[in-house]
């Protein structure tokens, strides 16, 4: 009788330990699943925001180009889960930035030609100074825009890599 009672107690303890282990595993799996779902939801939000940011670059005036490219790059950098950006969106964003930089380059060429023309005429010192200042400002803006475009390209790649890693982590977890 004592042996049966001993066996019954051991069986009950084993059963309780097994049930506790199952409950803990279920709780951990539930927590992990919720974390994956939050990451995927964040990635969806980041993707929508990235699409809006990249689309907006096409409507930027040349005097705001550098600031907008930098702001877009900064926001991409801050995206936690990353953005699921397609190759077409990446190409479009980079060609938009390149077109904007080209437009700024054309403005610089026009400003240089105007400064040269003023230098060959009887322009006032004020006109010459203003023309030279405009050329200098546009040269600086063009350099900054080129640098910002490189930064944007790097941040786009980073956002895509984070999204890929988030997706891989979710797939591997399941």
Coordinates of C-alpha atoms in Angstrom, one line a residue:
X1 CA 0.0 0.0 0.0
X2 CA 2.8 2.4 0.8
X3 CA 4.4 1.6 -2.5
X4 CA 1.2 2.4 -4.3
X5 CA 0.9 5.7 -2.5
X6 CA 4.5 6.5 -3.2
X7 CA 4.0 5.8 -6.9
X8 CA 0.7 7.9 -6.9
X9 CA 2.5 10.9 -5.4
X10 CA 5.4 10.6 -7.8
X11 CA 3.0 10.3 -10.7
X12 CA 1.1 13.4 -9.5
X13 CA 4.3 15.4 -9.1
X14 CA 5.5 14.3 -12.6
X15 CA 2.1 15.3 -14.0
X16 CA 2.2 18.7 -12.3
X17 CA 5.7 19.4 -13.4
X18 CA 4.8 18.4 -17.0
X19 CA 1.7 20.7 -16.9
X20 CA 3.8 23.6 -15.5
X21 CA 6.3 23.1 -18.2
X22 CA 3.6 23.1 -20.9
X23 CA 2.1 26.2 -19.4
X24 CA 5.4 28.0 -19.3
X25 CA 6.2 27.0 -22.9
X26 CA 2.7 28.2 -24.0
X27 CA 3.2 31.5 -22.2
X28 CA 6.7 32.0 -23.8
X29 CA 5.4 31.1 -27.2
X30 CA 2.5 33.5 -26.8
X31 CA 4.9 36.3 -25.7
X32 CA 7.2 35.6 -28.6
X33 CA 4.3 35.5 -31.1
X34 CA 3.1 38.9 -29.8
X35 CA 6.6 40.3 -30.2
X36 CA 6.8 39.0 -33.8
X37 CA 3.4 40.5 -34.5
X38 CA 4.4 43.9 -33.1
X39 CA 7.6 43.8 -35.2
X40 CA 5.6 43.0 -38.4
X41 CA 3.0 45.7 -37.6
X42 CA 5.9 48.2 -37.1
X43 CA 7.5 47.1 -40.3
X44 CA 4.1 47.8 -42.1
X45 CA 3.9 51.2 -40.5
X46 CA 7.5 52.0 -41.4
X47 CA 6.9 50.8 -45.0
X48 CA 4.0 53.1 -45.4
X49 CA 5.9 56.0 -43.9
X50 CA 8.9 55.3 -46.2
X51 CA 6.7 55.3 -49.2
X52 CA 5.2 58.7 -48.3
X53 CA 8.7 60.1 -47.6
X54 CA 10.1 58.9 -50.9
X55 CA 7.1 60.1 -52.9
X56 CA 7.4 63.5 -51.3
X57 CA 11.0 63.9 -52.6
X58 CA 9.6 64.5 -56.1
X59 CA 7.8 67.6 -55.1
X60 CA 10.6 69.4 -53.3
X61 CA 11.8 72.8 -54.5
X62 CA 15.6 73.0 -55.2
X63 CA 16.1 75.4 -52.3
X64 CA 14.7 72.8 -49.8
X65 CA 16.2 69.7 -51.5
X66 CA 19.1 69.1 -49.2
X67 CA 17.0 69.6 -46.0
X68 CA 14.3 67.2 -47.3
X69 CA 16.8 64.5 -48.3
X70 CA 18.5 64.8 -44.9
X71 CA 15.1 64.7 -43.1
X72 CA 14.0 61.6 -45.1
X73 CA 17.4 59.9 -44.4
X74 CA 17.0 60.7 -40.7
X75 CA 13.5 59.3 -40.5
X76 CA 14.5 56.1 -42.4
X77 CA 17.4 55.7 -39.9
X78 CA 14.9 55.9 -37.0
X79 CA 12.7 53.1 -38.3
X80 CA 12.9 50.3 -35.8
X81 CA 11.8 47.3 -37.9
X82 CA 12.8 48.8 -41.2
X83 CA 10.8 49.3 -44.3
X84 CA 9.9 46.7 -47.0
X85 CA 10.9 48.9 -49.9
X86 CA 10.7 47.4 -53.4
X87 CA 13.5 47.7 -56.0
X88 CA 11.2 50.0 -58.0
X89 CA 10.6 52.3 -55.1
X90 CA 14.4 52.4 -54.4
X91 CA 15.2 53.2 -58.0
X92 CA 12.5 55.8 -58.2
X93 CA 13.7 57.5 -55.0
X94 CA 17.3 57.6 -56.2
X95 CA 16.4 58.8 -59.6
X96 CA 14.2 61.5 -58.1
X97 CA 17.0 62.6 -55.9
X98 CA 19.4 62.5 -58.9
X99 CA 17.0 64.6 -61.0
X100 CA 16.7 67.2 -58.2
X101 CA 20.5 67.4 -57.9
X102 CA 20.7 67.7 -61.7
X103 CA 18.2 70.5 -61.6
X104 CA 20.2 72.3 -58.9
X105 CA 23.3 71.8 -61.1
X106 CA 21.5 73.5 -63.9
X107 CA 20.6 76.4 -61.7
X108 CA 24.2 76.7 -60.8
X109 CA 25.2 76.7 -64.4
X110 CA 22.7 79.5 -65.2
X111 CA 24.0 81.5 -62.1
X112 CA 27.6 81.1 -63.3
X113 CA 26.7 82.3 -66.8
X114 CA 24.8 85.2 -65.4
X115 CA 27.8 86.1 -63.1
X116 CA 30.1 85.9 -66.1
X117 CA 27.8 88.0 -68.2
X118 CA 27.6 90.6 -65.5
X119 CA 31.4 90.6 -65.2
X120 CA 31.7 91.4 -68.9
X121 CA 29.3 94.4 -68.7
X122 CA 29.2 97.5 -66.7
X123 CA 27.3 95.9 -63.8
X124 CA 27.4 97.6 -60.5
X125 CA 29.5 96.1 -57.7
X126 CA 26.3 95.2 -55.8
X127 CA 25.1 93.2 -58.8
X128 CA 28.4 91.4 -59.1
X129 CA 28.5 90.6 -55.4
X130 CA 24.9 89.3 -55.5
X131 CA 25.8 87.1 -58.5
X132 CA 28.9 85.8 -56.8
X133 CA 27.0 85.1 -53.6
X134 CA 24.3 83.2 -55.6
X135 CA 27.0 81.1 -57.3
X136 CA 28.7 80.3 -54.0
X137 CA 25.3 79.4 -52.3
X138 CA 24.3 77.1 -55.2
X139 CA 27.8 75.4 -55.2
X140 CA 27.4 74.7 -51.4
X141 CA 23.8 73.5 -51.9
X142 CA 24.9 71.2 -54.7
X143 CA 27.6 69.7 -52.6
X144 CA 25.3 69.2 -49.7
X145 CA 22.6 67.7 -51.9
X146 CA 25.1 65.2 -53.3
X147 CA 26.2 64.3 -49.8
X148 CA 22.6 64.0 -48.6
X149 CA 21.7 61.8 -51.6
X150 CA 24.5 59.4 -50.6
X151 CA 23.2 59.4 -47.0
X152 CA 19.7 58.7 -48.3
X153 CA 21.0 55.8 -50.4
X154 CA 22.7 54.3 -47.3
X155 CA 19.6 54.8 -45.1
X156 CA 17.4 53.2 -47.7
X157 CA 19.7 50.2 -47.8
X158 CA 19.7 50.1 -44.0
X159 CA 15.9 50.2 -43.8
X160 CA 15.6 47.4 -46.3
X161 CA 18.2 45.3 -44.4
X162 CA 16.3 45.8 -41.1
X163 CA 13.1 44.8 -42.7
X164 CA 14.7 41.7 -44.2
X165 CA 16.2 40.8 -40.8
X166 CA 12.8 41.3 -39.1
X167 CA 11.1 39.0 -41.7
X168 CA 13.9 36.4 -41.4
X169 CA 13.6 36.5 -37.6
X170 CA 9.9 36.0 -37.7
X171 CA 10.1 33.2 -40.2
X172 CA 12.8 31.4 -38.3
X173 CA 10.9 31.8 -35.0
X174 CA 7.8 30.2 -36.5

